mmCIF file of C-alpha atoms in Angstrom:
data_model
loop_
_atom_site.group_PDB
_atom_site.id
_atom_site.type_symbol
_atom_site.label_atom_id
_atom_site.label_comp_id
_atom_site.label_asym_id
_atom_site.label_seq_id
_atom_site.Cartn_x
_atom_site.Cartn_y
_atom_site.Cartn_z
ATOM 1 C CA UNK A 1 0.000 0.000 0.000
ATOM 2 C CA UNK A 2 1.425 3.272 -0.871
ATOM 3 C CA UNK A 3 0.066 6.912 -1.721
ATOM 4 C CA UNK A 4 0.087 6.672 -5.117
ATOM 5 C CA UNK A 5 -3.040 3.624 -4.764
ATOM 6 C CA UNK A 6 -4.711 5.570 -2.204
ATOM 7 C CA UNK A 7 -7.809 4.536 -0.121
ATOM 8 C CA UNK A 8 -9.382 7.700 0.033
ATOM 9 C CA UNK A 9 -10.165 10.318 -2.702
ATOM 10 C CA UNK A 10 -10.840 13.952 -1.784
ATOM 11 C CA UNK A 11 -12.071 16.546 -3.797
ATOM 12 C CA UNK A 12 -12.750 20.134 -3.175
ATOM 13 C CA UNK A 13 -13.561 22.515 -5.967
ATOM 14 C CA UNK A 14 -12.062 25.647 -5.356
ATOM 15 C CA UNK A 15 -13.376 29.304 -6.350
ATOM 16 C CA UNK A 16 -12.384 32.342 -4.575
ATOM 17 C CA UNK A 17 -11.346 31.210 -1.166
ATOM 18 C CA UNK A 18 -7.984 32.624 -0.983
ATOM 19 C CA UNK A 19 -8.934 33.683 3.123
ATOM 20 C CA UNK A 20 -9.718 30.118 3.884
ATOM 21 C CA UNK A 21 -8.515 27.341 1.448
ATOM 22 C CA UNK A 22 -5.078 27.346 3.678
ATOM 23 C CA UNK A 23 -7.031 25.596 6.547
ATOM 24 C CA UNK A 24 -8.751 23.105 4.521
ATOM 25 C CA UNK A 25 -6.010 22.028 2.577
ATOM 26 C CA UNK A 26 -4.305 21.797 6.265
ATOM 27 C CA UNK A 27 -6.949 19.618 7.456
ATOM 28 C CA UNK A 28 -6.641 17.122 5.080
ATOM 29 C CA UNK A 29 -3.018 16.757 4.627
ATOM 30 C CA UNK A 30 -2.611 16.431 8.643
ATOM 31 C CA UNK A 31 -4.926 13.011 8.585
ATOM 32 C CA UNK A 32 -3.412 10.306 10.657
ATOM 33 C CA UNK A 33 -4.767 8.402 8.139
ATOM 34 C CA UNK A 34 -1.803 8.969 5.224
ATOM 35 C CA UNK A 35 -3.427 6.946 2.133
ATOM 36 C CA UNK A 36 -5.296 9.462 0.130
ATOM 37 C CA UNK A 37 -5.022 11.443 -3.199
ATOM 38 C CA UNK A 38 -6.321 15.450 -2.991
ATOM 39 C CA UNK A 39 -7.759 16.793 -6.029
ATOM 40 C CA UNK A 40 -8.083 20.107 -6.154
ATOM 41 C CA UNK A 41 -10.319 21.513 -8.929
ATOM 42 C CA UNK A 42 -9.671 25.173 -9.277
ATOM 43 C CA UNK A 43 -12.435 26.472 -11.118
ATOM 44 C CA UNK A 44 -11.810 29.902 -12.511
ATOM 45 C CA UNK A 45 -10.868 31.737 -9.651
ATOM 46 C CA UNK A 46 -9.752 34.900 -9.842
ATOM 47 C CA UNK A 47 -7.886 35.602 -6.417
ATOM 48 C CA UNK A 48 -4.968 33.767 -5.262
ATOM 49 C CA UNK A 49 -6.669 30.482 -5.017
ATOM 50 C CA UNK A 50 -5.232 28.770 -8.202
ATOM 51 C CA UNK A 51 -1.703 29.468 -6.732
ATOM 52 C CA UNK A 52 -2.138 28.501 -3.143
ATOM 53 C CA UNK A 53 -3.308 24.933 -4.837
ATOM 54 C CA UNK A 54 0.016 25.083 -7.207
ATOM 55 C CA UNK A 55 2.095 25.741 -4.044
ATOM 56 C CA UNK A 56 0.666 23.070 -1.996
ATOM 57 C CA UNK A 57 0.845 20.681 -4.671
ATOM 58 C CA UNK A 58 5.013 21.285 -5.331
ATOM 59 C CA UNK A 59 5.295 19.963 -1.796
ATOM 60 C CA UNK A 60 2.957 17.124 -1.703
ATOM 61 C CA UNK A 61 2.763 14.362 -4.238
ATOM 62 C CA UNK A 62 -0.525 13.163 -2.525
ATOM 63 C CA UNK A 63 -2.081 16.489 -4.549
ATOM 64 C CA UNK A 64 -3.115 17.068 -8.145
ATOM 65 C CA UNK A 65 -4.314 20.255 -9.520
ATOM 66 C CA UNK A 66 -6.866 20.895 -12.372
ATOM 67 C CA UNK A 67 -7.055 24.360 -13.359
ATOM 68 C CA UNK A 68 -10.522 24.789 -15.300
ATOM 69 C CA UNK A 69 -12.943 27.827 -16.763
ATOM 70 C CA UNK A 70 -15.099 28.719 -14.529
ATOM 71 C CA UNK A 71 -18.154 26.215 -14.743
ATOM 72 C CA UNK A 72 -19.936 26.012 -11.434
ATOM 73 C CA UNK A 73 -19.341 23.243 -8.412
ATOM 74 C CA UNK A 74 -21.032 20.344 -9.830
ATOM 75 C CA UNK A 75 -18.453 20.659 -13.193
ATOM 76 C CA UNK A 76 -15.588 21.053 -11.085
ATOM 77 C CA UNK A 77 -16.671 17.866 -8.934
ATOM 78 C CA UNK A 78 -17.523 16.200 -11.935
ATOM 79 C CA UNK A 79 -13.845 16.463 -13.366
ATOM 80 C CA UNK A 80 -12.887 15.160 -9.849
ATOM 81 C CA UNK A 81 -14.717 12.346 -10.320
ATOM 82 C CA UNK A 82 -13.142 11.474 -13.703
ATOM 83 C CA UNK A 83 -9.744 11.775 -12.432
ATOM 84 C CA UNK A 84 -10.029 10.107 -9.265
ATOM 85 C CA UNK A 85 -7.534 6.966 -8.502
ATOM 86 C CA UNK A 86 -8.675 5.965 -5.186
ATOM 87 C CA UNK A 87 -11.399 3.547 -3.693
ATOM 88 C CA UNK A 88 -13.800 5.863 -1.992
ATOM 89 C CA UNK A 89 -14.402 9.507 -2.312
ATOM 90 C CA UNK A 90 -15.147 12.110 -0.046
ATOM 91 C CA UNK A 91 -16.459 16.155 -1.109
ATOM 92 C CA UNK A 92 -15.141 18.867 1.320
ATOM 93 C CA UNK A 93 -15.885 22.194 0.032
ATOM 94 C CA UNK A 94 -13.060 24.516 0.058
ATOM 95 C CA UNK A 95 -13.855 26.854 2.640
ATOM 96 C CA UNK A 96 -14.582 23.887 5.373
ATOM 97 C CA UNK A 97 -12.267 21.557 6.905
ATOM 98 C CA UNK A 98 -11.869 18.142 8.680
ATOM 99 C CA UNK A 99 -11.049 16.782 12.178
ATOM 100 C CA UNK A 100 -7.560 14.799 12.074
ATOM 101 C CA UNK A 101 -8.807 11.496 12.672
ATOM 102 C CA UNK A 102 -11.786 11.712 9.595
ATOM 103 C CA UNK A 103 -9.599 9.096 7.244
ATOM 104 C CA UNK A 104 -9.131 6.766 9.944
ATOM 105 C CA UNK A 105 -11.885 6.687 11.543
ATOM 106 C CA UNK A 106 -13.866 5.892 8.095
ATOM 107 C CA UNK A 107 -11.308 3.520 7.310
ATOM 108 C CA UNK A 108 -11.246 1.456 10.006
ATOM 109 C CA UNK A 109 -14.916 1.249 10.441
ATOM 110 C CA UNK A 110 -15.829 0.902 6.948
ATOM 111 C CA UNK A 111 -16.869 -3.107 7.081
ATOM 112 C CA UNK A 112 -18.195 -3.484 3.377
ATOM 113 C CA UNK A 113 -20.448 -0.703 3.135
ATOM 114 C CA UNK A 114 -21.495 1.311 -0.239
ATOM 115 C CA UNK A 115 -21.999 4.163 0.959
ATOM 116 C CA UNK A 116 -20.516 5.727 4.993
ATOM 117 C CA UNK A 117 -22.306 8.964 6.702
ATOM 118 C CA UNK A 118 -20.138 10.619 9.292
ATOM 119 C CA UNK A 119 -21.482 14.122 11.574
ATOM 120 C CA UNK A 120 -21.018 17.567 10.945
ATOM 121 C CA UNK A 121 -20.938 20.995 12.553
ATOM 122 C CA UNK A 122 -22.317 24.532 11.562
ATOM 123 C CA UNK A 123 -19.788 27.014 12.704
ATOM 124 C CA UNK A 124 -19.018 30.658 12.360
ATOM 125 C CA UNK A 125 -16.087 30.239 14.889
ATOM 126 C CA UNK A 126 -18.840 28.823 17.669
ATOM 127 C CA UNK A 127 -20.415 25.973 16.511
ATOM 128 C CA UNK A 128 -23.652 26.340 15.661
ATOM 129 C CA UNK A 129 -25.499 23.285 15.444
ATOM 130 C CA UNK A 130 -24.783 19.406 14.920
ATOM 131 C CA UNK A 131 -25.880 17.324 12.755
ATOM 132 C CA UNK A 132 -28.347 14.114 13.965
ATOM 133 C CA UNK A 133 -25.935 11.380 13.890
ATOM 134 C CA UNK A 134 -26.426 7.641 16.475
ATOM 135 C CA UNK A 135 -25.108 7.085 19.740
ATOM 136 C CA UNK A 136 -23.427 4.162 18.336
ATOM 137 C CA UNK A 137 -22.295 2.792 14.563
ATOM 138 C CA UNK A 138 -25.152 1.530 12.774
ATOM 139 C CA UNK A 139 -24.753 -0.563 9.819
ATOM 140 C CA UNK A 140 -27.702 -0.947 7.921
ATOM 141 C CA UNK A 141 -29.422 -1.847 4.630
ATOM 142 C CA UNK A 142 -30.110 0.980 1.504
ATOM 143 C CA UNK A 143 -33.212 0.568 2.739
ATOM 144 C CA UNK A 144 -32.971 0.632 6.469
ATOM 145 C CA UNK A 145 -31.033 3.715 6.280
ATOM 146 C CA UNK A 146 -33.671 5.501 4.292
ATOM 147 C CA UNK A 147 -36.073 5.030 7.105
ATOM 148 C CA UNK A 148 -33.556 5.796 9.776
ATOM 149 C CA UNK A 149 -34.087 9.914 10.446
ATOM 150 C CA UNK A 150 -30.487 10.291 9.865
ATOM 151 C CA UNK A 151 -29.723 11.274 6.433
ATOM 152 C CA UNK A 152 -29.460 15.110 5.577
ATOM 153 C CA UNK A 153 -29.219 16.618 2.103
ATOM 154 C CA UNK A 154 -25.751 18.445 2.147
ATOM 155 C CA UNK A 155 -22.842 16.466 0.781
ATOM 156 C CA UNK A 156 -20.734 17.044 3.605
ATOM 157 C CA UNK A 157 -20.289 14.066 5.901
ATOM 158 C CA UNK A 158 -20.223 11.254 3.474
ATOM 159 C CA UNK A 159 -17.560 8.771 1.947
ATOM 160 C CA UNK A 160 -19.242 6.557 -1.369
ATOM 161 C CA UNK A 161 -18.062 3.935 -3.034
ATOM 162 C CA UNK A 162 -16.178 4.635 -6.568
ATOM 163 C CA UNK A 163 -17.509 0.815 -7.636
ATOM 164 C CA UNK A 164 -20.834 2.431 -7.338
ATOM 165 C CA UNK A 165 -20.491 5.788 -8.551
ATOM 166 C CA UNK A 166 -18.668 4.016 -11.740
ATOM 167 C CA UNK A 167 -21.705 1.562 -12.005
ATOM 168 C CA UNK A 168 -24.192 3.561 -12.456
ATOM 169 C CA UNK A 169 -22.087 6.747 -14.177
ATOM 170 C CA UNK A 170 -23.217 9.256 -11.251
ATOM 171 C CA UNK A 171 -22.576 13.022 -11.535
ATOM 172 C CA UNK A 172 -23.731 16.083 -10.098
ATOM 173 C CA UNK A 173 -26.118 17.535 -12.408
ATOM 174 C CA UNK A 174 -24.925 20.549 -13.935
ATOM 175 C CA UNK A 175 -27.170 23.402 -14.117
ATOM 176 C CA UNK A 176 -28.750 23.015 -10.987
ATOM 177 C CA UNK A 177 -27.278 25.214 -7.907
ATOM 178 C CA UNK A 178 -30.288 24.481 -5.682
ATOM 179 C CA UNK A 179 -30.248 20.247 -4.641
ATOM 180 C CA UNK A 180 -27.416 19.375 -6.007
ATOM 181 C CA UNK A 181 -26.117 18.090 -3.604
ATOM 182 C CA UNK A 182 -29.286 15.678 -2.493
ATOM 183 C CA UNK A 183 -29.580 14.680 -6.068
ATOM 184 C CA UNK A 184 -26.297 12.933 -6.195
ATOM 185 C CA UNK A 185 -26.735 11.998 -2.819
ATOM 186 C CA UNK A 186 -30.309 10.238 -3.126
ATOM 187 C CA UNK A 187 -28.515 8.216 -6.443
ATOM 188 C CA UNK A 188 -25.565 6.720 -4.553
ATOM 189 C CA UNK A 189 -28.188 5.787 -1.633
ATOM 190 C CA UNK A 190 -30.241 4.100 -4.591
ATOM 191 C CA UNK A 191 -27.494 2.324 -5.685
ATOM 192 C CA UNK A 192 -26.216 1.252 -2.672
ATOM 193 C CA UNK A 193 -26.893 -1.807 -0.601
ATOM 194 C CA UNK A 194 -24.664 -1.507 2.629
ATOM 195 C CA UNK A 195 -24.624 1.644 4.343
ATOM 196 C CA UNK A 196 -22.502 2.513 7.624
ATOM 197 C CA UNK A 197 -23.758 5.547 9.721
ATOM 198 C CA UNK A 198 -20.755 6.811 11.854
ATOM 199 C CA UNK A 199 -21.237 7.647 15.198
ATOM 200 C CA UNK A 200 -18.552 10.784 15.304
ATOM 201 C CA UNK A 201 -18.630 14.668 14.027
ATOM 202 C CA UNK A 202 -15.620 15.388 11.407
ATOM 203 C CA UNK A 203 -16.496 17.225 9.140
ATOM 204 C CA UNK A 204 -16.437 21.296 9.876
ATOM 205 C CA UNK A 205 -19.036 23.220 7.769
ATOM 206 C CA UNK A 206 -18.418 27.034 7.518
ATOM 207 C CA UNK A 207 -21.326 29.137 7.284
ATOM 208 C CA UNK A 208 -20.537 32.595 6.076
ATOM 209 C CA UNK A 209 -23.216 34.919 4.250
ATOM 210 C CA UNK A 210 -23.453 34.072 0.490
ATOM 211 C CA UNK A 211 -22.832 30.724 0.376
ATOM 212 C CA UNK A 212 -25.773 28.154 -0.798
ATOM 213 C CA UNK A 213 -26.817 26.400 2.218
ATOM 214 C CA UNK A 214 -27.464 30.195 3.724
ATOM 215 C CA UNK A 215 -28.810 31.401 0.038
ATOM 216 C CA UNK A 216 -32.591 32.855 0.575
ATOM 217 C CA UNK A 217 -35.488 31.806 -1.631
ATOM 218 C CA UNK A 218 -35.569 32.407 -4.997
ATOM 219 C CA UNK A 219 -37.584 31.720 -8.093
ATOM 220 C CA UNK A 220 -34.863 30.726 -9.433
ATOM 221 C CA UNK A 221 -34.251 28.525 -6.632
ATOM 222 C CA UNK A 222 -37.630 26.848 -7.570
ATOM 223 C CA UNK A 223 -36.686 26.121 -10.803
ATOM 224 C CA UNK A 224 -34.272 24.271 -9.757
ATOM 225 C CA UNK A 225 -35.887 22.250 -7.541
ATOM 226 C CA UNK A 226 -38.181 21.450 -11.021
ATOM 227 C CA UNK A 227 -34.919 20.288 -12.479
ATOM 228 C CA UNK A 228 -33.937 18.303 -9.602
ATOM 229 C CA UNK A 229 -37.171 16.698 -9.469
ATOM 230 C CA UNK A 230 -36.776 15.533 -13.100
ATOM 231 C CA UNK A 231 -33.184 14.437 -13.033
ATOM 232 C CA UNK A 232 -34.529 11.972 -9.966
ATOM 233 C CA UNK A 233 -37.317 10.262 -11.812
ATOM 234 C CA UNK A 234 -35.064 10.113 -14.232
ATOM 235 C CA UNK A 235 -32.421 7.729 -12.869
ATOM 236 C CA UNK A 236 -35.121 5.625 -11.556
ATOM 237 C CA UNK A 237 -36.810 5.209 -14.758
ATOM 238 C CA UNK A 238 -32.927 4.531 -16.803
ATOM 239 C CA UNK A 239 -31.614 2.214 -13.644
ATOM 240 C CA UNK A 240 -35.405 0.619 -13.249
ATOM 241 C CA UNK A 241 -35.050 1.347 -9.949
ATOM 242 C CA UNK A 242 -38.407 1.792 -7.526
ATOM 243 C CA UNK A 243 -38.653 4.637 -5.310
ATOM 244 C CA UNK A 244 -38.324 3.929 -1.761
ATOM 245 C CA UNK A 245 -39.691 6.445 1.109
ATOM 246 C CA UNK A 246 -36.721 8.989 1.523
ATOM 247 C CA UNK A 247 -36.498 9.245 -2.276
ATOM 248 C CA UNK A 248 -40.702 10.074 -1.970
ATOM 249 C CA UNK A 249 -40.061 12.619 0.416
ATOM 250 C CA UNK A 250 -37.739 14.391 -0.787
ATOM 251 C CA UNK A 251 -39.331 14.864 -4.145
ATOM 252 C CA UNK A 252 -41.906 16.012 -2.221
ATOM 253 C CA UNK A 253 -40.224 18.393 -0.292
ATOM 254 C CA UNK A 254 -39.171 19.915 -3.711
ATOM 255 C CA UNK A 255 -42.450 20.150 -5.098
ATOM 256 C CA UNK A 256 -43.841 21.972 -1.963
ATOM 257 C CA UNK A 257 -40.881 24.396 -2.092
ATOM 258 C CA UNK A 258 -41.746 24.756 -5.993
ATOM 259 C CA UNK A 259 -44.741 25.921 -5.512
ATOM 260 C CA UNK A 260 -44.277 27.832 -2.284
ATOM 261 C CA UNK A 261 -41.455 30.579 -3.557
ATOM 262 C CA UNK A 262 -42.783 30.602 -6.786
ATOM 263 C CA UNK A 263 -46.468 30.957 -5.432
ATOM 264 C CA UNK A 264 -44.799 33.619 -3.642
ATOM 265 C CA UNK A 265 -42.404 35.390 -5.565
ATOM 266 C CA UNK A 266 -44.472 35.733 -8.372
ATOM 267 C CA UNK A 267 -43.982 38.979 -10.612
ATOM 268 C CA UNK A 268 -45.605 38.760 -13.724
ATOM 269 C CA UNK A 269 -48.155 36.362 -15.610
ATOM 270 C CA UNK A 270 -45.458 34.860 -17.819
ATOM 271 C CA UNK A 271 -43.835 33.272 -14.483
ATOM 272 C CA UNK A 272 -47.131 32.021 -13.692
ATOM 273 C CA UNK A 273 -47.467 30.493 -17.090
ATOM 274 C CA UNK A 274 -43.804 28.995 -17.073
ATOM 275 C CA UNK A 275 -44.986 26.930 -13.565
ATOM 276 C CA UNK A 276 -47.618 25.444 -15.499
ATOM 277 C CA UNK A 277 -45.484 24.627 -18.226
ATOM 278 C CA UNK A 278 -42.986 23.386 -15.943
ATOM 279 C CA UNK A 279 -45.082 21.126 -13.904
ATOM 280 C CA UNK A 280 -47.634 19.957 -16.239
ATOM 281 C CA UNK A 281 -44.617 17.639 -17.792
ATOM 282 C CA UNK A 282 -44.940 15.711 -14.843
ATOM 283 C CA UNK A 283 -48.323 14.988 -14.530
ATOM 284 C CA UNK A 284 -48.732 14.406 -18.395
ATOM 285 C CA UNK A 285 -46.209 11.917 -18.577
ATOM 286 C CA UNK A 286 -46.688 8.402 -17.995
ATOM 287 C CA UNK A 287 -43.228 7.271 -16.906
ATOM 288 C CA UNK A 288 -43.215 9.656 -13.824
ATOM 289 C CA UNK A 289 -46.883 8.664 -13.087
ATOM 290 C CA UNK A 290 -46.169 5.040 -12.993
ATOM 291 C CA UNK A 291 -43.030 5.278 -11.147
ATOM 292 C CA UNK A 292 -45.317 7.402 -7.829
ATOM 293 C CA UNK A 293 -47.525 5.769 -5.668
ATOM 294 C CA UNK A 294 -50.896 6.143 -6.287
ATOM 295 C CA UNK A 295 -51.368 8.413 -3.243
ATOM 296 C CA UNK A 296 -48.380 11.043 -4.844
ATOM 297 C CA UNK A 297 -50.299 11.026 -8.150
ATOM 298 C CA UNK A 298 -53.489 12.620 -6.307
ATOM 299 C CA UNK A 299 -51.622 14.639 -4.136
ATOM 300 C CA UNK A 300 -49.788 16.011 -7.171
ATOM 301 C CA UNK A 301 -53.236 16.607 -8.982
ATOM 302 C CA UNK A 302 -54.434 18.660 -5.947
ATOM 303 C CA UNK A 303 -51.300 20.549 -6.210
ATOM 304 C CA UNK A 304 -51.904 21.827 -9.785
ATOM 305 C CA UNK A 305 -55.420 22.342 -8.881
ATOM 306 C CA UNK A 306 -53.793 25.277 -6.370
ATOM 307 C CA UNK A 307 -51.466 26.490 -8.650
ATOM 308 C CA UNK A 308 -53.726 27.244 -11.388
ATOM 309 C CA UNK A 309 -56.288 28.455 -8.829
ATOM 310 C CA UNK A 310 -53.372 31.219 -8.046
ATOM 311 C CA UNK A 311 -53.506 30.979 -11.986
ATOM 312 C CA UNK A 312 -56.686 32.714 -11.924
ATOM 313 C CA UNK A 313 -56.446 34.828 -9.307
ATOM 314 C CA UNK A 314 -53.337 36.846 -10.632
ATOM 315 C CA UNK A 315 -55.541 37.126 -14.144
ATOM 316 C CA UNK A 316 -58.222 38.925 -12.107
ATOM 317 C CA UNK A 317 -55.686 41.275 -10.034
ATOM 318 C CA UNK A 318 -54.318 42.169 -13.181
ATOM 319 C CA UNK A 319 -57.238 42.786 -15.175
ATOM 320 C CA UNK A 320 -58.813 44.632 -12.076
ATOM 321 C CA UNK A 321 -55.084 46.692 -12.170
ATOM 322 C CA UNK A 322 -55.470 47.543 -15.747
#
């Protein structure tokens, strides 16, 4: 075993994170745990960034550097992904960092899982919050874990498989900024059979005003969610694969935060037509019906009902304006 076949792949995108990309690359390079490759995807930056990854890379063979045009965080993890040499791999974003015994800790309690969950914390120098993780290691079924309360949609905190994300060709899907994140996440769960559930924080998330997790709603936001939504059913439809109850919620949870900012943040009657547009596809066609319980289908239905209901109702405030 040596570092050049390495256990553990990282990869952080970089963009513009000069003030804190120091620390993460720190983090990682001070594991206990020395078998690992870093990729760091520098994508477009336009401060120091590019050469802080250069300089750490000149005195580290462990690191490889891919400078790229700037093309957004699922691109620059995507590129990771091509590149990557190791057996699992782990996303840290570059302003966030790890605990010194992350590597080892996955390592050694890895047993034959698919797909391994470890905690995080929120800080902003005082930790904020932690996220839900057991008392002790659980090792469960795809299944199991999907009805366990512990998953959460950020892709901080987990270490997959590359036999899996190879399998099945997964990547994050470009063009969406909004679920991202849960979208790659909810395929590698699908995927998966054994799943390991850490019972340990590690993994140090930085929350600093304008970055996505602290991003308010948007419409565009919304639209995104649309997108995510389709990219799901999707997969299942390709990979033939039935949707189990996390996978129904959270395409639920996207369809209720659809409707609710752009129910909300509506401007004009164009947006209003675009929802319909938008969501109609999903109702009409016959793969996405079949592949939702019955009880989604209705719930669905009742869904467009209200939206076109606010349909009407901006007509009338309009024509009443005019």
């Amino acid at each position: 075993m040596n570092y050049f076949h390495p256990i553990f792949s990282i990869i952080v995108p970089v963009y513009n994170v000069e003030q804190y990309l120091p620390q993460c690359i720190d983090s990682i390079l001070q594991q206990s745990f020395p078998y690992f490759e870093l990729l760091l995807i520098n994508d477009g930056s336009s401060d120091s960034s590019g050469i802080i990854c250069d300089e750490y890379a000149l005195k580290d063979k462990r690191i490889r550097v891919f400078h790229e045009q700037n093309g957004g965080v699922s691109i620059a993890r995507n590129i990771g992904i091509e590149n990557v040499k190791g057996q699992w791999i782990i996303f840290i974003d570059s302003d966030d960092w790890i605990d010194k015994e992350t590597l080892n800790y996955v390592a050694t309690n890895r047993k034959d899982a698919d797909f391994i969950q470890f905690g995080f914390r929120k800080t902003n120098g005082t930790v904020l919050e932690y996220s839900n993780i057991p008392n002790e290691i659980l090792e469960l079924s795809s299944q199991d874990y999907c009805n366990s309360k512990v998953y959460h949609p950020a892709i901080c905190g987990y270490a997959i498989k590359l036999d899996v994300i190879k399998k099945y060709n997964l990547k994050f899907p470009v063009g969406i900024k909004y679920g991202e994140d849960q979208v790659f996440i909810l395929k590698a769960l699908m995927c998966s059979s054994f799943v390991v559930v850490l019972n340990r924080h590690f993994y140090n998330y930085r929350m600093r005003y304008g970055s996505a997790m602290n991003s308010s709603l948007s419409f565009s936001m919304a639209k995104d969610h649309l997108l995510a939504i389709g990219d799901l059913l999707d997969f299942s439809i390709t990979y033939h694969i039935k949707l189990n109850s996390l996978y129904i919620s959270v395409i639920t949870a996207f369809i209720k935060t659809y409707f609710g900012i752009s129910i909300r943040g509506l401007r004009c009657i164009g947006e209003i037509k675009e929802i319909k547009k938008n969501y109609s596809r999903f109702l009409n066609c016959k793969d996405y019906c079949e592949c939702l319980p019955a009880h989604f289908r209705i719930w669905n239905s009742y869904l467009f009902v209200v939206g076109y209901y606010f349909y009407v109702r901006m007509k009338l405030i309009l024509k009443l304006e005019n």
